[in-house]
mmCIF file of C-alpha atoms and ligand atoms in Angstrom:
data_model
loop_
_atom_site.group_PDB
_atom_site.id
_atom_site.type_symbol
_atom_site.label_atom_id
_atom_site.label_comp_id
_atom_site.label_asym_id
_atom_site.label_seq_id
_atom_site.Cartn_x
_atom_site.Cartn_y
_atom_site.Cartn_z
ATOM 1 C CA UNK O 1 218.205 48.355 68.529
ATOM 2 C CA UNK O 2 216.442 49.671 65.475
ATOM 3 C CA UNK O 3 213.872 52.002 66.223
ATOM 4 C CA UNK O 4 210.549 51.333 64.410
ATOM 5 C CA UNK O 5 209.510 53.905 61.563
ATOM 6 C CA UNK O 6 205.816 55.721 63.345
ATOM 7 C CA UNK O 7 202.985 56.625 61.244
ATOM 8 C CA UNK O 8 202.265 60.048 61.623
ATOM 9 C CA UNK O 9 199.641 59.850 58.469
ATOM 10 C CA UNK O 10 195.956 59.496 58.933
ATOM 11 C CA UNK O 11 195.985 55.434 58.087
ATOM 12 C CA UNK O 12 197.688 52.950 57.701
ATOM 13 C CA UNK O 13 198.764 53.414 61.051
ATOM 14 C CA UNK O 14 201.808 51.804 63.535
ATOM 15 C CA UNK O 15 200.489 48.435 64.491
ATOM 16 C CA UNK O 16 200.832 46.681 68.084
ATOM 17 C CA UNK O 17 202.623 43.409 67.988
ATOM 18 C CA UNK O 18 199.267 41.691 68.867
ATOM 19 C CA UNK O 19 197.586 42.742 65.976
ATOM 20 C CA UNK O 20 200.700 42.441 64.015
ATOM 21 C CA UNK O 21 201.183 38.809 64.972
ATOM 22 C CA UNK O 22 197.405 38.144 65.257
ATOM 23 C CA UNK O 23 197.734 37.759 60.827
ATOM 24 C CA UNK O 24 199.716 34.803 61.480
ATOM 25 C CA UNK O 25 196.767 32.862 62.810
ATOM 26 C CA UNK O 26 196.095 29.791 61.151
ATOM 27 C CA UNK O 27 194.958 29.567 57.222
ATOM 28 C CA UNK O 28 190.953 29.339 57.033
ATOM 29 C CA UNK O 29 188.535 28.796 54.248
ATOM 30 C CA UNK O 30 185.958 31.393 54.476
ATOM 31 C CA UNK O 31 183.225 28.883 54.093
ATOM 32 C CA UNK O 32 183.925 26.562 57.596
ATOM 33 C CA UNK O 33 182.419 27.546 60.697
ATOM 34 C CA UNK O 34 185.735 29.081 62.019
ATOM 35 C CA UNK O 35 185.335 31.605 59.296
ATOM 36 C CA UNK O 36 182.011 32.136 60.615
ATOM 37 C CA UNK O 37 182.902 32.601 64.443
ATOM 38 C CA UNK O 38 185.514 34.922 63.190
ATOM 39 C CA UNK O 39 183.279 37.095 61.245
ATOM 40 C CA UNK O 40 180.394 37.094 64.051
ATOM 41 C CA UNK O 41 182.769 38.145 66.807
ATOM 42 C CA UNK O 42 184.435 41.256 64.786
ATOM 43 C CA UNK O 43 180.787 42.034 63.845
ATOM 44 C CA UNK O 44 179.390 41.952 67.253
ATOM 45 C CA UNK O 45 182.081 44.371 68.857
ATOM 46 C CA UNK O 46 181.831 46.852 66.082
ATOM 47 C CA UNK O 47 178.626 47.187 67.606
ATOM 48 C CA UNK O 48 179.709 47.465 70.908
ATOM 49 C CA UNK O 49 182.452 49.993 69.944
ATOM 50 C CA UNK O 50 179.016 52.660 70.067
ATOM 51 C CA UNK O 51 177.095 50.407 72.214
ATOM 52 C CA UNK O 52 174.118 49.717 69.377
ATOM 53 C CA UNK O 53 171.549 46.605 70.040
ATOM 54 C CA UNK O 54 171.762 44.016 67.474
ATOM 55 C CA UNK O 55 168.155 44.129 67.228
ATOM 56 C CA UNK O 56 167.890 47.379 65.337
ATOM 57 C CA UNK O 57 171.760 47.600 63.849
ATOM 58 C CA UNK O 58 174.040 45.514 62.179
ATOM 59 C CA UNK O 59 177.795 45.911 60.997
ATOM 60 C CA UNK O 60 178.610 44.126 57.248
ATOM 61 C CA UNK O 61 181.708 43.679 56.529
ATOM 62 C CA UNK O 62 183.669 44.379 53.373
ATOM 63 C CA UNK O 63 186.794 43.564 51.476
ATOM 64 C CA UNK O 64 188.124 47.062 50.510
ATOM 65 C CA UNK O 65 189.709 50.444 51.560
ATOM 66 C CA UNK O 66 187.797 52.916 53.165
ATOM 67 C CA UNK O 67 186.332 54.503 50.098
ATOM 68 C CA UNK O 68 184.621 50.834 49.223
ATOM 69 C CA UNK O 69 182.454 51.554 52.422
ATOM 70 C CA UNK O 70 181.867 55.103 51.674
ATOM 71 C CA UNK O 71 180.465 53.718 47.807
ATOM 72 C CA UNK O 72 178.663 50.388 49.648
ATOM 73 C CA UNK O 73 176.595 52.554 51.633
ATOM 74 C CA UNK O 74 175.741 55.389 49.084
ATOM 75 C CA UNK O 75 174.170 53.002 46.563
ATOM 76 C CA UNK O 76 172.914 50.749 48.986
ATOM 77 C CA UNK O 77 171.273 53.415 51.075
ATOM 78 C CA UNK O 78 169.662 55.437 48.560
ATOM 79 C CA UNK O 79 166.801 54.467 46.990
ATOM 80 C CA UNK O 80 165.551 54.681 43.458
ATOM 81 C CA UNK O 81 163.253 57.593 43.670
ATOM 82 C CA UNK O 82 165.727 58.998 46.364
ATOM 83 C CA UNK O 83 167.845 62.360 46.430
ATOM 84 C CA UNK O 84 170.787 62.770 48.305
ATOM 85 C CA UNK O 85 172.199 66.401 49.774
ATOM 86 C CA UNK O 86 176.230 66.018 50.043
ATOM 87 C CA UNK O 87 177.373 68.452 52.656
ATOM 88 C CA UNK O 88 181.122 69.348 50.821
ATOM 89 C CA UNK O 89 183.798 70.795 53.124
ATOM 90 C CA UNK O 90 187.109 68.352 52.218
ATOM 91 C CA UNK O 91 188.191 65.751 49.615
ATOM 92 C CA UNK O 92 185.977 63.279 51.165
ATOM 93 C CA UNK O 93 183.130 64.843 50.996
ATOM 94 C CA UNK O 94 183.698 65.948 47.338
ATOM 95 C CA UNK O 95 184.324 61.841 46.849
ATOM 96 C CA UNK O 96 180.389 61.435 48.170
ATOM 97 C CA UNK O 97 179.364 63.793 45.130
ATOM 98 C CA UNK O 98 181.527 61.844 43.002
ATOM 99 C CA UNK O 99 180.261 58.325 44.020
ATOM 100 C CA UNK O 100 176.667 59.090 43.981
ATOM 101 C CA UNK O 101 176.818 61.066 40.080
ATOM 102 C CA UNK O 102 178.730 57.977 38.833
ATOM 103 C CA UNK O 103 175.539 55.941 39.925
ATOM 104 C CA UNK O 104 173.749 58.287 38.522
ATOM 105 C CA UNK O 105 172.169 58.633 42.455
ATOM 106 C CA UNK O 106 169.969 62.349 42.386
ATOM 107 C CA UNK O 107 172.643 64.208 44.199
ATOM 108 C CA UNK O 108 172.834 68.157 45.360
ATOM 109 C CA UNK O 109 176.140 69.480 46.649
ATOM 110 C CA UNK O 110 176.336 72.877 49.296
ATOM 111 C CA UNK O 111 180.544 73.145 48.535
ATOM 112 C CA UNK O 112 182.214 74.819 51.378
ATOM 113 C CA UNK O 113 185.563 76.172 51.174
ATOM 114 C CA UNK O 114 187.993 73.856 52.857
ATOM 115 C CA UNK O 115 188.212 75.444 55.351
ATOM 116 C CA UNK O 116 185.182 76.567 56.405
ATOM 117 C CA UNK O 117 182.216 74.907 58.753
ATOM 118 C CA UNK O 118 178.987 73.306 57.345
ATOM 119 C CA UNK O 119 177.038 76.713 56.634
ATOM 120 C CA UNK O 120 173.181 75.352 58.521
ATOM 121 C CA UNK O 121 171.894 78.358 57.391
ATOM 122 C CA UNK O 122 172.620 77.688 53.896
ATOM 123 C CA UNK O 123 172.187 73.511 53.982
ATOM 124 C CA UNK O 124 168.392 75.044 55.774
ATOM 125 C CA UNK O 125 167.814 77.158 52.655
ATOM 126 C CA UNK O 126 168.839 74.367 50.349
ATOM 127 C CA UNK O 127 166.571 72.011 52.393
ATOM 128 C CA UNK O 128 163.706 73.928 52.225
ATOM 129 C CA UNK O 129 163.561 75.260 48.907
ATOM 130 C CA UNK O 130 165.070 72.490 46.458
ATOM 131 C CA UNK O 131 163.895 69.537 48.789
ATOM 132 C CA UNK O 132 162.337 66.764 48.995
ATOM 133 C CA UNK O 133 165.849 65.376 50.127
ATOM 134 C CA UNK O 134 165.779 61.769 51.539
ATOM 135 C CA UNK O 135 169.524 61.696 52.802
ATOM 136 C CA UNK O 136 171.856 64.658 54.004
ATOM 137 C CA UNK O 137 175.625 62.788 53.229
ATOM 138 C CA UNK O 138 178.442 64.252 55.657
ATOM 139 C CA UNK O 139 181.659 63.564 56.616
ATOM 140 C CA UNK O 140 182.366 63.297 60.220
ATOM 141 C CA UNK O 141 186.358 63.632 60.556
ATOM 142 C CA UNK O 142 187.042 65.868 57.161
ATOM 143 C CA UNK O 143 190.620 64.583 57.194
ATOM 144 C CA UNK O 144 191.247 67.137 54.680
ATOM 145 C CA UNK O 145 191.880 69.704 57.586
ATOM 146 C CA UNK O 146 191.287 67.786 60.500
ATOM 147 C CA UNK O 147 187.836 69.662 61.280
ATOM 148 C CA UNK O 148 185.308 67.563 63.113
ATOM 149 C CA UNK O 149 181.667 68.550 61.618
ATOM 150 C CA UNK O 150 179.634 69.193 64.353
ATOM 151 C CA UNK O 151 176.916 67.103 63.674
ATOM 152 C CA UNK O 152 174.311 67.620 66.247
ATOM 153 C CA UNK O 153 173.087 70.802 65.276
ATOM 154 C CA UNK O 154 172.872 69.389 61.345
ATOM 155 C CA UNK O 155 170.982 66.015 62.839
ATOM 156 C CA UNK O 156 168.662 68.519 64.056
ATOM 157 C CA UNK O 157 168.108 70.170 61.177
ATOM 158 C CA UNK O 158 167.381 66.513 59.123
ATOM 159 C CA UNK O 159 165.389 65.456 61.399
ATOM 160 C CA UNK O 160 162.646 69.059 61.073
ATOM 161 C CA UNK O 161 162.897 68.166 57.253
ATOM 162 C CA UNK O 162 162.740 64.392 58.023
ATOM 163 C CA UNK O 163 165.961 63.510 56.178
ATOM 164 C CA UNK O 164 168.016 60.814 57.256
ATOM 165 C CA UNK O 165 171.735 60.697 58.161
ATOM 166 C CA UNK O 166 174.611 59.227 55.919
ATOM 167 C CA UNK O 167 177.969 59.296 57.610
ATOM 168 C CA UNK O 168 181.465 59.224 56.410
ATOM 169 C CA UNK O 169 182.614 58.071 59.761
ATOM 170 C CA UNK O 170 186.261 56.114 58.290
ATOM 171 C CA UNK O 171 188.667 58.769 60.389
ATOM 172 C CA UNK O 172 186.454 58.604 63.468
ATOM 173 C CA UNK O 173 184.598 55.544 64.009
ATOM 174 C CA UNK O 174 186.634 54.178 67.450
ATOM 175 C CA UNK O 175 187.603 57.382 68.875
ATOM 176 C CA UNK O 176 185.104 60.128 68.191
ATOM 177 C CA UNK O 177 181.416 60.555 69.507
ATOM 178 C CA UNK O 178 178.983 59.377 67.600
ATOM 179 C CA UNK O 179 175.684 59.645 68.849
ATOM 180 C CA UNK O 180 173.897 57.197 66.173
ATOM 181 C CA UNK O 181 170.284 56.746 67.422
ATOM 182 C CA UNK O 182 170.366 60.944 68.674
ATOM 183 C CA UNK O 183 171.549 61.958 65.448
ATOM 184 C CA UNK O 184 168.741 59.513 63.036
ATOM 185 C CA UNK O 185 171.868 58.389 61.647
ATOM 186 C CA UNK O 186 171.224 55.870 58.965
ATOM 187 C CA UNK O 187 174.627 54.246 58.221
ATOM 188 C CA UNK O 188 177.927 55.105 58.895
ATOM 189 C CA UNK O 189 180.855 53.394 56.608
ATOM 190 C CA UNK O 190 184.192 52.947 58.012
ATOM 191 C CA UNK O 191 187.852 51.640 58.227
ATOM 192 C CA UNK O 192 189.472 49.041 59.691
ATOM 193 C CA UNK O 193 192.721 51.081 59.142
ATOM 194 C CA UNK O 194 192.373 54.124 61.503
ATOM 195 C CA UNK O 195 191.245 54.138 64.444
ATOM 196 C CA UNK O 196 190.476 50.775 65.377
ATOM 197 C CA UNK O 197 194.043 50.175 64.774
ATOM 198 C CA UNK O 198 194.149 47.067 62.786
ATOM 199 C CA UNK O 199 195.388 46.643 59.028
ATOM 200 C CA UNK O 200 194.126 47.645 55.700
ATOM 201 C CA UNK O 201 192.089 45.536 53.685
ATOM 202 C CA UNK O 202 188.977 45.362 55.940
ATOM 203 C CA UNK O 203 186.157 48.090 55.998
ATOM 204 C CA UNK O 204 182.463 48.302 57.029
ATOM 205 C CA UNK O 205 179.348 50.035 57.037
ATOM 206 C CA UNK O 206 177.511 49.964 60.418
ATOM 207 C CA UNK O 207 173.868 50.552 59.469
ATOM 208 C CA UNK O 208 169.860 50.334 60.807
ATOM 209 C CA UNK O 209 168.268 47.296 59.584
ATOM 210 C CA UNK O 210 165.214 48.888 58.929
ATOM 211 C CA UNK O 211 167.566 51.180 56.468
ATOM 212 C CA UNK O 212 168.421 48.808 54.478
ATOM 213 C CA UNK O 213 165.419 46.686 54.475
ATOM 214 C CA UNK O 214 163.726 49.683 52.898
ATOM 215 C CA UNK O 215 166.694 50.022 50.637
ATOM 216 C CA UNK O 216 167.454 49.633 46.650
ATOM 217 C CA UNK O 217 164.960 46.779 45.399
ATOM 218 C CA UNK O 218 167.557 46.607 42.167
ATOM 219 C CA UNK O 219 171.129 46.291 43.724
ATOM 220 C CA UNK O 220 173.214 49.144 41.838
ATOM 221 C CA UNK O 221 176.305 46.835 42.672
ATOM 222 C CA UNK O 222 176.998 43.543 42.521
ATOM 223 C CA UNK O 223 180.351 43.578 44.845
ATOM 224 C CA UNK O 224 178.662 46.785 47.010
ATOM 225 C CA UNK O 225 175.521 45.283 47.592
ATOM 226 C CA UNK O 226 175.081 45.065 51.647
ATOM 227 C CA UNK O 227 171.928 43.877 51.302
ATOM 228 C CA UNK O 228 173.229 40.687 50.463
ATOM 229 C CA UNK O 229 176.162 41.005 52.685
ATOM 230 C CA UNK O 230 173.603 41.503 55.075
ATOM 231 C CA UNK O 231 171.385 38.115 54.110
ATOM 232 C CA UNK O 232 175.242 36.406 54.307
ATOM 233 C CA UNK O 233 176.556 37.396 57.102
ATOM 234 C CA UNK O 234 173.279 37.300 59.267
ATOM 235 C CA UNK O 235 173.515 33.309 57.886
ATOM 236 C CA UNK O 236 177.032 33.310 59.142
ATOM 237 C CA UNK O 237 178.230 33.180 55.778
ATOM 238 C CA UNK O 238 179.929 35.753 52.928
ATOM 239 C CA UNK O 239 178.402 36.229 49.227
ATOM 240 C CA UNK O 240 182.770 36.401 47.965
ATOM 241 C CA UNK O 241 186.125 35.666 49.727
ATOM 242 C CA UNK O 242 187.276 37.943 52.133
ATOM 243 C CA UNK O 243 190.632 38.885 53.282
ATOM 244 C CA UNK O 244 190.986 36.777 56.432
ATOM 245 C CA UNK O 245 194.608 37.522 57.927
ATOM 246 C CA UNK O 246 192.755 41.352 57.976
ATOM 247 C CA UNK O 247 190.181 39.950 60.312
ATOM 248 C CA UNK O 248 191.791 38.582 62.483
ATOM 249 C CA UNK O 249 194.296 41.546 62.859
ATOM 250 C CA UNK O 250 190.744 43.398 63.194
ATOM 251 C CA UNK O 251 189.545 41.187 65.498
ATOM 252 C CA UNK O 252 192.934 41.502 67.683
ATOM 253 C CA UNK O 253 192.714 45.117 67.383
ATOM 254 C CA UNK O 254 188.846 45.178 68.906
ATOM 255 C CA UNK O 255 189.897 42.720 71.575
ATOM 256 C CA UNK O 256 192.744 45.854 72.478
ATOM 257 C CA UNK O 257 190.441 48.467 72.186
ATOM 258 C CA UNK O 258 187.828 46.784 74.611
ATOM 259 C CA UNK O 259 190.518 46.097 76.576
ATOM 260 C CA UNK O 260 192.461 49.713 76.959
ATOM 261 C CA UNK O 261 189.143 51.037 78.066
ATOM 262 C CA UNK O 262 186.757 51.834 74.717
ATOM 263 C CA UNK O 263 186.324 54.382 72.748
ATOM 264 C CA UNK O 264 186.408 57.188 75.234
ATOM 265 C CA UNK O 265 189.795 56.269 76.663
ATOM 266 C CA UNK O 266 191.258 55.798 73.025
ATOM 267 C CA UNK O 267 189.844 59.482 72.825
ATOM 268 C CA UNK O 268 191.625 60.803 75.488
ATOM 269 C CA UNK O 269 194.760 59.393 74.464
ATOM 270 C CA UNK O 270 194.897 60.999 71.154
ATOM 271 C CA UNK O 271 193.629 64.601 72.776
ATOM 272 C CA UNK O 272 196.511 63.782 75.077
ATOM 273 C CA UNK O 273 198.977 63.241 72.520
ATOM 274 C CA UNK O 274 197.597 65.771 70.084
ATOM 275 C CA UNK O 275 197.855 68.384 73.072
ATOM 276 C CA UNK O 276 201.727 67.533 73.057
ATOM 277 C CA UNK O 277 202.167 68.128 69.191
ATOM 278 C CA UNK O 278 200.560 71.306 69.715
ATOM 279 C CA UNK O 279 201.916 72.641 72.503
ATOM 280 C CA UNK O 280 205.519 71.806 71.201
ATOM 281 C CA UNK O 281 204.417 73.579 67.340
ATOM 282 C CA UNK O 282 203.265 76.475 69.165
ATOM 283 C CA UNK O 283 206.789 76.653 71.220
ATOM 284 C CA UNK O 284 208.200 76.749 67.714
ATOM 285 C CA UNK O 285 205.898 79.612 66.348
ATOM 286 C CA UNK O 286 204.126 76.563 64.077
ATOM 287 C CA UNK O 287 200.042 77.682 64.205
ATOM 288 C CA UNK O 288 197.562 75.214 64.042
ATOM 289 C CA UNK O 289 194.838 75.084 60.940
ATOM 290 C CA UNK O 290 192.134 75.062 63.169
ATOM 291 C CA UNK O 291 191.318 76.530 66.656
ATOM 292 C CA UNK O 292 191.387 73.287 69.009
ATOM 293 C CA UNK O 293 187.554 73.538 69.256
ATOM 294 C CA UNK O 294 186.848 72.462 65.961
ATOM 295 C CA UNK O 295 189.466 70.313 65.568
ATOM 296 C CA UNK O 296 189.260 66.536 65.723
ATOM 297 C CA UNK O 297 191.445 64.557 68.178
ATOM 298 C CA UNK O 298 192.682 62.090 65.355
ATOM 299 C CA UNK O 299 194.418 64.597 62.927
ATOM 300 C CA UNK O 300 195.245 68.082 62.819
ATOM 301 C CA UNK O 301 196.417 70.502 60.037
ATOM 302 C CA UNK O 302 199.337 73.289 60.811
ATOM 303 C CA UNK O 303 200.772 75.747 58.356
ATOM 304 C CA UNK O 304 204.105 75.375 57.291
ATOM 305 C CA UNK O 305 206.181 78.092 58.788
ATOM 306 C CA UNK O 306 207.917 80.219 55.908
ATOM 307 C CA UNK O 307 211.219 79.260 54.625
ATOM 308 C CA UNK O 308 210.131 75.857 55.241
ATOM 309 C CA UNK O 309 208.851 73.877 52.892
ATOM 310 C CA UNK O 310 206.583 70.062 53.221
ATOM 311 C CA UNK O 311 209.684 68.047 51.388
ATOM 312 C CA UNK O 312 212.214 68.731 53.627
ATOM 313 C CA UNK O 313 210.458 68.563 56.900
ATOM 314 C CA UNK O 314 208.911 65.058 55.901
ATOM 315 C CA UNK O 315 212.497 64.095 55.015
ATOM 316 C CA UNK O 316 214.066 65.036 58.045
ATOM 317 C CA UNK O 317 211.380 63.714 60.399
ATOM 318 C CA UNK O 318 211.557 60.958 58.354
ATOM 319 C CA UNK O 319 215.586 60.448 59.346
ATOM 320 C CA UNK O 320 214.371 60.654 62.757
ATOM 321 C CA UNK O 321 211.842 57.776 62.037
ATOM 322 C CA UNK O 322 208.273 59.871 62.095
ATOM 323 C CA UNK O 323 205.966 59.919 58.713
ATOM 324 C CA UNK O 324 203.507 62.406 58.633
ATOM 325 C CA UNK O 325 201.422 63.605 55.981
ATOM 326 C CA UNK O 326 200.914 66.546 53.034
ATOM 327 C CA UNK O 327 197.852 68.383 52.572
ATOM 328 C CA UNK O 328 196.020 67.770 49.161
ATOM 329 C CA UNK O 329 195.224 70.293 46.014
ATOM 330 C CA UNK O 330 195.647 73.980 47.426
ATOM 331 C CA UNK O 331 196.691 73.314 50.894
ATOM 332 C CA UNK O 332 199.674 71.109 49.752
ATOM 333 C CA UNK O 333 202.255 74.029 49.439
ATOM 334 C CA UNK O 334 200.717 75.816 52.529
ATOM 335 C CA UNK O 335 200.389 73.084 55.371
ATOM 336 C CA UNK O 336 201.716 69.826 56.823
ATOM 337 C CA UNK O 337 199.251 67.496 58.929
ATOM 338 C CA UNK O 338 199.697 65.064 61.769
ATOM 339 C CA UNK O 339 197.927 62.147 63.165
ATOM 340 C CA UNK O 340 197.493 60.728 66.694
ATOM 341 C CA UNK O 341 196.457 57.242 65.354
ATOM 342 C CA UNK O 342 198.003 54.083 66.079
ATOM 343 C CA UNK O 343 200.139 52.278 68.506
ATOM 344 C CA UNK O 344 202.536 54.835 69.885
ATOM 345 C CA UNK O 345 204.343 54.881 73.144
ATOM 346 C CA UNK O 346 205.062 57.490 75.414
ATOM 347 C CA UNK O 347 208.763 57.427 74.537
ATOM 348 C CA UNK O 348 207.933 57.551 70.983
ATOM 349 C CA UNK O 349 205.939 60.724 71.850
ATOM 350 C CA UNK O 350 209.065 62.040 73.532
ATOM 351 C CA UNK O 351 211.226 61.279 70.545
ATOM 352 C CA UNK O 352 208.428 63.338 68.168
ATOM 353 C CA UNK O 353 208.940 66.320 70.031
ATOM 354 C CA UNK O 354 212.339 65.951 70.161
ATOM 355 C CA UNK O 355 212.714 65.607 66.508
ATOM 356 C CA UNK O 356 209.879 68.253 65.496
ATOM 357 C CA UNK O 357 212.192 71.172 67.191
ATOM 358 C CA UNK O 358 215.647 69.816 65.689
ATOM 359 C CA UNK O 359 214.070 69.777 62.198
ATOM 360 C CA UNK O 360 212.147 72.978 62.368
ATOM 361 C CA UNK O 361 213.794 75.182 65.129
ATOM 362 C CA UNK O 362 216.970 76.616 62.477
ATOM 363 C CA UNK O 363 213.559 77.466 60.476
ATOM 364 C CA UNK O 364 212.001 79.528 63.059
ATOM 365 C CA UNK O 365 214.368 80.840 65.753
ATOM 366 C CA UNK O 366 217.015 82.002 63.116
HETATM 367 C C1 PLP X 401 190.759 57.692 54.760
HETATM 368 C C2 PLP X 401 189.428 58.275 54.475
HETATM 369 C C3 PLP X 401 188.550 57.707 53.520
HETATM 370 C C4 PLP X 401 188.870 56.483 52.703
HETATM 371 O O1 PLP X 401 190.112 56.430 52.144
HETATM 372 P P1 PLP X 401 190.670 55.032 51.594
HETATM 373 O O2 PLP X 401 191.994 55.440 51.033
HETATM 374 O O3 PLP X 401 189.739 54.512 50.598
HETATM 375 O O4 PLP X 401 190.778 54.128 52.789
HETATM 376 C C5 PLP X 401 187.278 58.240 53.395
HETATM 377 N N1 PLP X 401 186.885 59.283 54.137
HETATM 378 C C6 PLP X 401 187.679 59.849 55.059
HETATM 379 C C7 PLP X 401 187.152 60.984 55.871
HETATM 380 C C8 PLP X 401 188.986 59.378 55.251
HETATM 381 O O5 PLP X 401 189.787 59.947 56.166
#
């Protein structure tokens, strides 16, 4: 038996055979009503993935990677006369910055190292003296170093200067907490890749009606535009073609979710799993990035012990069938990062571990 190759790398991830097989369903045009019953029933348990009524929330789907939702929901979100504070602590939230200049979107960055937390006391400073903001932009997961942003205290915060929420939620949405209504949380743009455990090509902004009803009068995008996603899909249509063997592995891979218990118990099994990959780095003198606490259960970061560099560990967890992932820019000679995401089996965990301490024991225990 050949083993299958696991993704260790924060999306694409391993698929199920459900899923998998789930893109063989039958071809469709995208303007009959099966189209239609497709698109309503991956809608309506995106929704149900956070528990959010209908009435005041609605998930619009894209055709895209993760970054398409991220650049939907800035420049649908913003309006004209609106300015936008990016809270920067990773590449992704850097990418925010990026997206709203190149729209020309008034935009303010507070840069943290990568390392660091959001710094309230400075984003409060910031607030208060070059305000009025209308959006504070954040990314939940910062996959950069696996550091969940803790966003309650920043919701707070917003909500004294009566600034809404934007959330880069694509390496959390499905497992993490999000507390949307708690946390004025305007939209949150996401992936069908990660966590939900289905295939690329799909992604999605899950936002508050009234949000975008108050939204850009003169769309800054004609493919981005969820407003008229929005008018489409609500009509049980789509303004362009989407990529239909991706919903229905998405709609497969929401069925499984629902079905394994929700987001919580998906939660739990990556904490579970990331507990392992811990506790068997720390057994090899490999320190984490991050102190558990502020670490998210869907990635995390560890230094690469000396004498070993990122090529040859990839390659020889590789040979043992396990991808994982570099870090980016400055943290690419210096750390090596691992995600809990996908379809993995207990055994597979067992062969991990197994693998991680032929591959780096010689490194560390002489
Ligand atoms: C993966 C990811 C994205 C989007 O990346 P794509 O390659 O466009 O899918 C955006 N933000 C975060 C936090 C991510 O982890």
């Amino acid at each position: 038996m050949t083993l299958r190759t696991i993704l260790l790398n924060p999306g694409p991830v391993t698929l199920s055979p459900r899923v998998r097989e789930a893109m063989l369903g039958p071809d469709l045009c995208h303007r009959e009503p099966e189209f239609a019953a497709l698109q309503t029933g991956i809608r309506e348990r995106l929704l149900a993935v956070y528990d959010l009524p209908a009435s005041e929330w609605a998930s619009i789907l894209l055709t895209g990677s993760g970054t398409a939702a991220v650049e939907a929901m800035i420049t649908s979100l913003v309006p004209n006369h609106g300015r936008v504070l990016v809270v920067e602590n990773g590449v992704y939230g850097e990418r925010i910055s990026n997206i709203a200049r190149r729209h020309q979107i008034a935009c303010t960055q507070i840069a943290h190292d990568w390392l660091s937390a959001p710094d309230l006391a400075r984003i409060e400073a910031v607030l208060s003296a070059d305000g009025p903001f209308t959006h504070v932009a954040v990314v939940h997961h910062e996959t950069t170093s696996g550091r969940l942003n803790a966003l309650g205290p920043l919701a707070e915060l917003c909500k004294r200067f009566g600034v809404r929420l934007l959330l880069d939620a694509v390496s959390s949405f499905g497992a993490e907490e999000i507390e949307a209504e708690a946390w004025n949380i305007d939209a949150m743009a996401a992936t069908a890749n990660k966590c939900l455990h289905a295939v690329p090509g799909t992604c999605f902004v899950v936002a508050r009606r009234e949000a975008l009803a108050n939204g850009v009068p003169v769309p800054r995008s004609v493919y981005l535009d969820l407003a008229t996603y929005l008018r489409n899909q609500d009509a049980h249509g789509t303004p362009f073609t989407q990529s239909i063997q991706t919903f229905y592995a998405l709609s497969a891979a929401l069925e499984e979710l629902a079905e394994q218990g929700g987001r919580e118990a998906r939660a739990e099994q990556y904490r579970a799993r990331m507990a392992r990959v811990r506790q068997t780095l720390l057994e090899l003198g490999v320190r984490p990035l991050l102190p558990e606490g502020q670490s998210s259960c869907v990635l995390n970061g560890f230094h690469l012990p000396s004498g070993l560099s990122y090529d040859p560990l990839h390659d020889g967890l590789k040979a043992r069938g396990f991808i994982i992932y570099a870090g980016q820019s400055a943290l690419a000679q210096q750390i090596f990062r691992i995600s809990t995401m996908g379809d993995i089996s207990p055994a597979d965990m067992d062969r991990l571990c197994a693998a991680l301490r032929e591959v780096i024991a010689p490194y560390t225990q002489g």
